[in-house]
Amino acid sequence: MTFKLLIVDDESTMRKGIAEFMNWNSIDCEVAGTASDGLEAIAFLREQDADIIITDIKMPEADGLDVAKYVYENCPEKKVILLTGYADFEYAKTAIQYNVSAFILKPTNKKELFEAVQTAMNQLVTSKRHSSIAREKEAFLKEQFLQKITDQPYQPSFQDKLKEFGISLCCYYVAAFRLVPFNDDINSLKKIIIDEKKNAYCYRYNNLILVIYFHSDQEKILQNLHEIEAITRILDSREISAGISRFHNTPATFRQAVSEAIQALTLNFYTENNIALFSEELTEEYDLTAENSLDLFQFENLLLDWQFQEAETLLMNLFAKFKRNFVNAQDVKNICAQIFYICSRITIKKELDTLSADYLNTIRSAGDIFALEQTVTEMFHTLKLCLCDNAGAQGQLTERAMRYIEENLAADLSLEQIADHLHISSSHLSRTFKKTADISLTDYINQVRINKAKELLLGTDVYIYAISEMVGYHDATYFSSIFKKLTGISPSEYRNP
């Protein structure tokens, strides 16, 4: 890093000597400009940049203390070094008042001036580091708060926090983004959105990026989304999918806005467009929370990606939450009805026979949570069998490979080993798996292993190196590398966010 200097002195010989006859490059500095008095120095600082100002005190028009005062009041991140031939206590006291970095008596020497500049450089570096840490801390707290108001009903106390973070939810849309194909690695998408969003703020919500657009012009939002879409295609070689909520004008409906955006995002599986707008017709009977919408969104993604075990685990966890929190019976039935509609949409997408309406009738008339869970589980297994049968021999082969992988995660899995187990050639297995699952066998193995590792990290106290072994990685360092590649964070950060 090179620091820029401004040299200010009314004596041309002194000014030229400091600016031109000292080897500033040797301490990573360069002279950005010179000034013959305080007014000229202030004018320079208004138009151009300088990190450190070396100025004489006694000058006509405006003196060095005037320059120090200007810097203190307008650009306190800069540092001032005062040169004077007067050992006057009042000067020193005023210099301290304006947070001057150094007060040097003339005649000075090269060594003393270099030391004063290097001290100012260290102060600047420390200040920038502290500012960076403070910004990172504020960004983290802001993201945590936004995730909180996404998941929890609105409380009046939220208003104070919104004001503290400078967030005004009086005129906004929410957009939900995901990458296609869907996976956990969304850091690149978040960076693109941060660089390209206009009058907006974005944060991560599970495996989605949520963006709050602080204005009412939907056309401008659509234009911004199309720009992000084009840049992602170029820089990341992937597509994006996005859903946009209705317009909202109160923080009390923020959670609803997020839910609408995620529900709109689901529509992109069944349209040619990558961007969908929320419609009242989507959830005429239902009032889903953002958390509910995200669970349903993930369930649909898992089914479409043939990750049946993970989809079934999600259903089990969903019903566990219902039982643990004693969720209102009608709300539970509404969510289960949404699961029926998701399964039905998938059968339409795959051109299969639609699920029997008896499932929906049984859901609506269920007398208790256990009967409801049994119905939804049966419906899930019916859909799973339909999908597997429809995929034919290739799909069955992929399903068998997936089952073998899930049952042998701790083993040294390889393409050849799995092919031998299935009694086919490794090249045939590789081509078939990629074609039917839309992911390479190696990537799928890593994905399943990391998903299992995530469960163990949050659900157990087992050491990370032991979890690495349990999911088939015998080198903990390599495990951490793969984990961070797929999730964006290390295993320890995932366990202790």
XYZ file of C-alpha atoms in Angstrom:
497
model
C 0.000 0.000 0.000
C 1.334 3.429 -0.958
C 0.454 6.437 1.213
C -0.092 9.850 -0.388
C 1.503 12.985 1.071
C 0.548 16.651 0.836
C 3.442 19.060 1.589
C 2.392 22.537 2.800
C 4.891 25.353 3.446
C 5.083 29.018 2.388
C 8.865 28.751 1.965
C 9.456 27.350 -1.520
C 12.906 25.998 -0.585
C 11.541 24.022 2.355
C 8.500 22.864 0.348
C 10.663 21.711 -2.566
C 13.221 20.076 -0.291
C 10.631 17.948 1.502
C 8.713 17.106 -1.681
C 11.563 16.412 -4.106
C 14.724 15.586 -2.184
C 13.551 12.939 0.222
C 13.255 9.308 -0.873
C 9.620 8.798 0.079
C 9.393 5.650 -2.047
C 11.697 3.922 0.436
C 8.912 4.003 3.046
C 6.012 3.374 0.619
C 4.966 6.991 0.244
C 4.555 9.370 -2.679
C 3.942 13.118 -2.875
C 0.421 13.736 -4.162
C 0.807 17.524 -4.182
C 2.160 20.676 -2.572
C 0.615 23.908 -1.310
C 2.079 27.291 -0.369
C -0.423 28.123 2.380
C -3.348 26.750 4.358
C -6.080 27.932 1.974
C -4.374 26.238 -0.959
C -3.977 23.058 1.104
C -7.657 23.005 2.062
C -8.655 23.558 -1.566
C -6.424 20.624 -2.556
C -8.013 18.338 0.044
C -11.499 19.224 -1.177
C -10.665 18.048 -4.691
C -7.936 15.430 -4.328
C -6.792 12.697 -1.993
C -3.952 12.633 0.530
C -3.385 10.369 3.528
C -0.825 12.433 5.449
C -0.433 16.230 5.461
C 2.957 17.668 6.427
C 2.462 21.364 7.076
C 4.269 24.345 8.532
C 2.372 26.218 11.261
C 3.283 29.839 10.506
C 1.896 30.778 7.067
C -0.055 33.730 5.646
C -3.798 33.508 4.875
C -4.458 30.254 6.757
C -1.841 28.579 8.915
C -1.070 24.954 9.737
C -3.506 24.862 12.660
C -6.288 25.947 10.288
C -5.371 22.978 8.075
C -5.357 20.675 11.118
C -8.779 21.988 12.162
C -10.192 21.429 8.665
C -8.888 17.841 8.605
C -10.199 17.167 12.127
C -13.698 18.387 11.235
C -14.028 17.127 7.646
C -11.719 14.155 7.071
C -10.567 12.840 10.472
C -9.268 9.625 8.905
C -6.286 11.633 7.551
C -3.183 12.421 9.620
C -1.476 15.796 10.086
C 2.182 16.416 10.982
C 3.013 19.983 12.059
C 6.411 21.631 11.490
C 7.273 24.772 13.438
C 10.199 26.910 14.499
C 8.319 27.944 17.647
C 8.500 25.771 20.765
C 5.240 27.289 22.016
C 3.065 25.343 24.464
C -0.132 26.932 23.135
C 0.629 25.620 19.644
C 1.207 22.136 21.020
C -1.985 22.268 23.086
C -4.052 23.283 20.051
C -2.361 20.588 17.960
C -3.385 17.969 20.528
C -6.951 19.297 20.412
C -7.046 18.626 16.649
C -5.587 15.118 17.046
C -2.364 16.007 15.217
C -0.138 12.974 14.690
C 3.213 14.732 15.363
C 4.530 18.193 16.358
C 8.106 18.623 15.077
C 10.411 21.565 15.772
C 12.449 23.093 12.943
C 15.067 22.582 11.833
C 14.118 18.928 11.461
C 16.140 16.151 9.888
C 15.279 13.388 7.457
C 15.306 10.645 10.098
C 12.954 12.466 12.440
C 10.504 13.332 9.652
C 10.558 9.774 8.271
C 9.835 8.411 11.758
C 6.917 10.821 12.185
C 5.458 9.809 8.801
C 5.880 6.097 9.564
C 4.094 6.583 12.888
C 1.230 8.275 11.025
C 1.181 5.383 8.522
C 0.844 2.855 11.356
C -1.962 4.883 12.876
C -3.785 4.894 9.544
C -3.394 1.129 9.106
C -4.631 0.462 12.643
C -7.561 2.816 12.157
C -8.542 1.180 8.871
C -8.271 -2.274 10.428
C -10.523 -1.255 13.314
C -12.988 0.342 10.887
C -13.016 -2.836 8.801
C -13.644 -4.992 11.878
C -16.430 -2.656 12.979
C -18.047 -2.825 9.519
C -17.808 -6.625 9.478
C -19.322 -6.817 12.958
C -22.162 -4.484 12.000
C -22.834 -6.471 8.801
C -22.934 -9.714 10.811
C -25.323 -8.262 13.404
C -27.528 -6.786 10.686
C -27.726 -10.154 8.888
C -28.532 -11.946 12.165
C -31.307 -9.452 12.866
C -32.805 -9.785 9.379
C -32.828 -13.564 9.743
C -34.579 -13.093 13.094
C -37.384 -10.923 11.721
C -37.678 -13.344 8.788
C -38.444 -16.241 11.145
C -40.320 -14.537 13.982
C -43.637 -12.643 14.118
C -43.234 -8.873 14.132
C -42.647 -7.233 17.509
C -42.694 -3.473 18.241
C -39.141 -3.766 19.623
C -37.940 -4.588 16.095
C -38.526 -0.965 15.090
C -35.664 0.315 17.264
C -33.261 -2.210 15.733
C -34.381 -1.335 12.224
C -33.646 2.312 12.971
C -30.269 1.425 14.505
C -29.238 -0.449 11.343
C -30.617 2.237 9.034
C -33.273 -0.022 7.490
C -36.589 1.567 6.549
C -39.335 -0.943 5.765
C -41.959 1.548 4.669
C -41.687 1.012 0.904
C -40.194 -2.249 -0.335
C -40.262 -5.495 -2.276
C -38.425 -8.698 -1.342
C -36.747 -10.878 -3.964
C -35.498 -14.437 -3.342
C -32.591 -15.767 -5.442
C -31.200 -19.246 -5.963
C -28.614 -20.745 -8.293
C -29.504 -23.355 -10.910
C -28.484 -26.127 -10.469
C -29.393 -25.769 -6.805
C -26.626 -26.232 -4.202
C -25.131 -24.687 -1.060
C -22.366 -22.732 -2.804
C -23.992 -19.324 -3.171
C -21.146 -17.017 -2.134
C -20.437 -16.080 -5.745
C -24.103 -15.185 -6.270
C -24.147 -13.051 -3.128
C -21.070 -11.131 -4.309
C -22.645 -10.456 -7.714
C -25.856 -9.231 -6.091
C -23.947 -6.972 -3.695
C -22.053 -5.461 -6.642
C -25.117 -5.033 -8.882
C -28.089 -4.310 -6.610
C -29.569 -0.821 -6.678
C -31.051 0.825 -3.535
C -31.240 -2.543 -1.821
C -29.754 -4.783 0.875
C -29.128 -8.515 0.600
C -28.571 -11.311 3.127
C -28.342 -15.083 3.176
C -31.339 -17.133 4.325
C -30.448 -20.815 4.391
C -29.507 -21.653 0.775
C -31.161 -18.577 -0.709
C -30.152 -14.943 -1.075
C -32.880 -12.501 -0.060
C -32.782 -8.918 -1.351
C -34.857 -6.048 0.056
C -35.488 -3.382 -2.602
C -36.277 -0.093 -0.867
C -38.576 1.462 -3.484
C -41.892 0.857 -5.247
C -40.758 0.660 -8.892
C -41.205 -2.992 -9.876
C -39.866 -2.376 -13.408
C -36.527 -1.182 -12.032
C -36.344 -4.281 -9.847
C -36.995 -6.545 -12.833
C -34.313 -4.707 -14.801
C -31.827 -5.208 -11.951
C -32.708 -8.901 -11.709
C -32.099 -9.370 -15.426
C -28.694 -7.652 -15.072
C -27.772 -9.985 -12.182
C -28.988 -12.946 -14.235
C -26.781 -12.021 -17.211
C -23.674 -11.387 -15.072
C -24.134 -14.665 -13.164
C -24.363 -16.577 -16.424
C -21.062 -15.068 -17.574
C -19.068 -15.162 -14.330
C -20.439 -18.308 -12.686
C -21.555 -20.365 -15.713
C -24.852 -21.017 -13.947
C -28.374 -19.674 -14.175
C -30.284 -17.918 -11.434
C -33.919 -18.187 -10.511
C -35.749 -15.427 -8.647
C -39.122 -14.748 -7.069
C -40.515 -11.313 -6.191
C -43.026 -10.518 -3.461
C -45.890 -8.081 -3.624
C -45.243 -4.448 -2.671
C -45.208 -3.857 1.104
C -45.186 -0.661 3.154
C -44.808 -1.747 6.769
C -42.219 -3.744 8.742
C -45.062 -5.781 10.264
C -45.508 -7.645 6.958
C -41.820 -8.282 6.277
C -42.019 -11.992 7.141
C -45.012 -12.308 4.814
C -43.062 -10.557 2.034
C -40.212 -13.071 2.359
C -42.699 -15.939 2.263
C -44.259 -14.520 -0.912
C -40.863 -14.196 -2.597
C -39.963 -17.817 -1.799
C -43.366 -19.055 -2.975
C -42.948 -17.113 -6.232
C -39.504 -18.668 -6.613
C -41.132 -22.111 -6.615
C -43.076 -21.204 -9.776
C -39.867 -21.100 -11.800
C -39.849 -24.894 -11.972
C -43.001 -24.732 -14.066
C -42.389 -21.774 -16.361
C -39.884 -20.899 -19.046
C -38.897 -17.737 -17.212
C -36.250 -17.478 -14.520
C -38.091 -14.666 -12.705
C -41.585 -15.022 -11.243
C -43.875 -12.545 -9.485
C -45.992 -13.520 -6.497
C -49.670 -13.898 -7.233
C -52.586 -13.941 -4.803
C -53.784 -17.079 -6.570
C -50.748 -18.985 -5.286
C -51.870 -19.194 -1.671
C -55.467 -18.071 -1.614
C -56.296 -20.325 1.351
C -52.980 -20.275 3.160
C -50.875 -17.905 5.202
C -47.424 -19.516 5.273
C -44.519 -18.190 7.316
C -41.118 -17.685 5.701
C -39.843 -20.760 7.551
C -42.745 -22.877 6.263
C -42.225 -21.617 2.725
C -38.509 -22.407 2.896
C -39.195 -25.962 4.145
C -41.631 -26.551 1.279
C -39.247 -25.000 -1.227
C -36.421 -27.276 -0.057
C -38.715 -30.327 -0.087
C -39.595 -29.688 -3.734
C -35.946 -29.150 -4.661
C -34.934 -32.401 -2.985
C -37.599 -34.361 -4.863
C -36.614 -32.840 -8.183
C -32.963 -33.648 -7.435
C -33.827 -37.275 -6.542
C -32.608 -36.780 -2.997
C -35.387 -38.909 -1.522
C -33.711 -39.713 1.773
C -33.102 -36.021 2.488
C -36.696 -35.196 1.466
C -38.047 -37.844 3.837
C -35.794 -36.531 6.626
C -37.137 -33.031 6.009
C -40.716 -34.333 6.356
C -39.823 -36.110 9.600
C -38.244 -32.922 10.989
C -41.254 -30.888 9.876
C -43.667 -33.107 11.795
C -41.301 -33.129 14.778
C -41.545 -29.309 14.837
C -45.338 -29.503 14.633
C -45.465 -31.853 17.628
C -42.844 -29.995 19.653
C -44.474 -26.587 19.199
C -48.117 -27.735 19.265
C -48.770 -25.920 15.991
C -52.406 -25.078 15.321
C -54.161 -28.079 13.697
C -55.556 -26.090 10.776
C -52.155 -24.540 10.025
C -50.604 -28.005 9.954
C -53.306 -29.251 7.579
C -52.756 -26.244 5.326
C -49.028 -26.972 5.127
C -49.692 -30.657 4.408
C -52.103 -29.600 1.660
C -49.258 -27.570 0.168
C -47.113 -30.732 0.243
C -49.880 -32.504 -1.698
C -49.897 -29.709 -4.294
C -46.096 -29.868 -4.585
C -46.248 -33.624 -5.216
C -49.055 -33.113 -7.733
C -47.110 -30.431 -9.602
C -44.146 -32.768 -9.863
C -46.308 -35.514 -11.391
C -47.575 -32.992 -13.949
C -44.019 -31.844 -14.661
C -42.909 -35.465 -15.184
C -46.071 -36.338 -17.174
C -47.100 -39.007 -14.659
C -50.542 -40.006 -13.438
C -51.657 -37.426 -10.899
C -51.895 -38.355 -7.245
C -55.282 -39.407 -5.973
C -57.398 -36.582 -4.553
C -58.139 -38.976 -1.687
C -54.828 -37.901 -0.167
C -56.018 -34.292 -0.002
C -59.398 -35.286 1.432
C -57.694 -37.445 4.068
C -55.371 -34.556 4.981
C -58.293 -32.189 5.456
C -60.282 -34.637 7.564
C -57.420 -36.042 9.682
C -58.359 -36.303 13.343
C -54.865 -36.090 14.804
C -51.235 -35.336 13.928
C -50.322 -39.021 13.743
C -52.940 -39.851 11.105
C -51.852 -36.768 9.193
C -48.199 -37.788 9.293
C -49.055 -41.301 8.105
C -51.029 -39.946 5.137
C -48.279 -37.555 4.049
C -45.629 -40.280 4.418
C -47.673 -42.715 2.299
C -48.199 -40.003 -0.308
C -44.444 -39.312 -0.376
C -43.575 -42.983 -0.913
C -46.209 -43.264 -3.658
C -44.647 -40.318 -5.470
C -41.155 -41.723 -4.970
C -42.165 -45.058 -6.547
C -43.842 -43.260 -9.456
C -40.726 -41.196 -10.107
C -38.455 -44.230 -9.957
C -40.712 -46.312 -12.238
C -40.988 -43.476 -14.731
C -37.245 -43.074 -14.948
C -36.974 -46.608 -16.346
C -33.847 -48.689 -16.225
C -31.530 -45.683 -16.199
C -33.344 -44.093 -13.293
C -33.398 -47.360 -11.393
C -29.670 -47.732 -11.936
C -29.082 -44.220 -10.600
C -31.404 -44.898 -7.664
C -29.492 -48.075 -6.799
C -26.204 -46.174 -7.009
C -27.594 -43.451 -4.741
C -28.847 -46.017 -2.238
C -25.470 -47.774 -2.204
C -23.705 -44.428 -1.640
C -26.046 -43.450 1.212
C -25.578 -46.855 2.884
C -21.769 -46.823 2.564
C -20.790 -43.200 3.193
C -17.883 -44.139 5.485
C -16.358 -46.481 2.903
C -13.755 -45.560 0.283
C -16.327 -44.983 -2.447
C -15.117 -44.813 -6.020
C -16.710 -45.007 -9.450
C -15.139 -48.424 -10.064
C -16.237 -49.829 -6.696
C -19.856 -48.743 -7.165
C -19.891 -50.008 -10.778
C -18.600 -53.405 -9.616
C -21.363 -53.603 -7.017
C -23.981 -52.835 -9.690
C -22.338 -55.232 -12.189
C -21.889 -52.634 -14.928
C -18.963 -50.807 -16.471
C -17.700 -47.673 -14.764
C -18.052 -45.614 -17.962
C -21.721 -46.663 -18.347
C -22.448 -45.803 -14.721
C -20.753 -42.408 -15.055
C -22.716 -41.456 -18.200
C -26.052 -42.767 -16.890
C -25.725 -41.138 -13.477
C -24.852 -37.748 -14.965
C -27.728 -37.952 -17.452
C -30.445 -38.924 -14.987
C -29.273 -37.075 -11.854
C -27.857 -34.004 -13.624
C -24.757 -34.178 -11.421
C -21.536 -36.148 -11.659
C -21.152 -39.202 -9.432
C -18.161 -37.673 -7.619
C -20.001 -34.416 -6.949
C -23.024 -36.357 -5.708
C -20.892 -38.391 -3.292
C -19.351 -35.193 -1.902
C -22.787 -33.582 -1.650
C -24.295 -36.485 0.292
C -21.263 -36.755 2.564
C -21.245 -33.049 3.371
C -25.018 -33.046 3.993
C -24.535 -35.911 6.464
C -21.593 -34.073 8.048
C -23.803 -30.997 8.523
C -26.352 -33.117 10.379
C -23.641 -34.549 12.640
C -22.055 -31.157 13.294
C -25.327 -29.670 14.521
C -26.831 -32.778 16.089
C -23.871 -34.270 17.965
C -20.790 -33.286 19.976
C -18.530 -35.646 18.015
C -15.128 -34.171 17.185
C -14.795 -32.797 13.665
C -11.972 -35.190 12.740
C -14.216 -38.105 13.817
C -17.118 -36.788 11.726
C -14.693 -36.611 8.813
C -14.051 -40.365 9.189
C -17.751 -41.143 9.653
C -18.640 -39.603 6.286
C -15.758 -41.164 4.370
C -13.001 -38.539 4.475
C -9.891 -39.993 6.088
C -7.998 -36.705 5.839
C -9.561 -34.035 8.074
C -7.845 -31.244 6.142
C -9.277 -32.477 2.845
C -12.699 -32.832 4.525
C -12.536 -29.192 5.678
C -11.546 -28.104 2.178
C -14.487 -29.902 0.537
C -16.870 -28.694 3.266
C -15.872 -25.059 2.749
C -16.074 -25.413 -1.036
C -19.677 -26.657 -0.858
C -20.958 -24.495 2.018
C -18.758 -21.410 1.960
C -17.665 -21.877 5.587
C -15.473 -24.283 7.580
C -16.937 -27.154 9.663
C -16.106 -25.351 12.923
C -17.801 -22.164 11.674
C -20.869 -24.186 10.644
C -21.069 -25.786 14.118
C -20.440 -22.507 15.965
C -21.719 -19.688 13.708
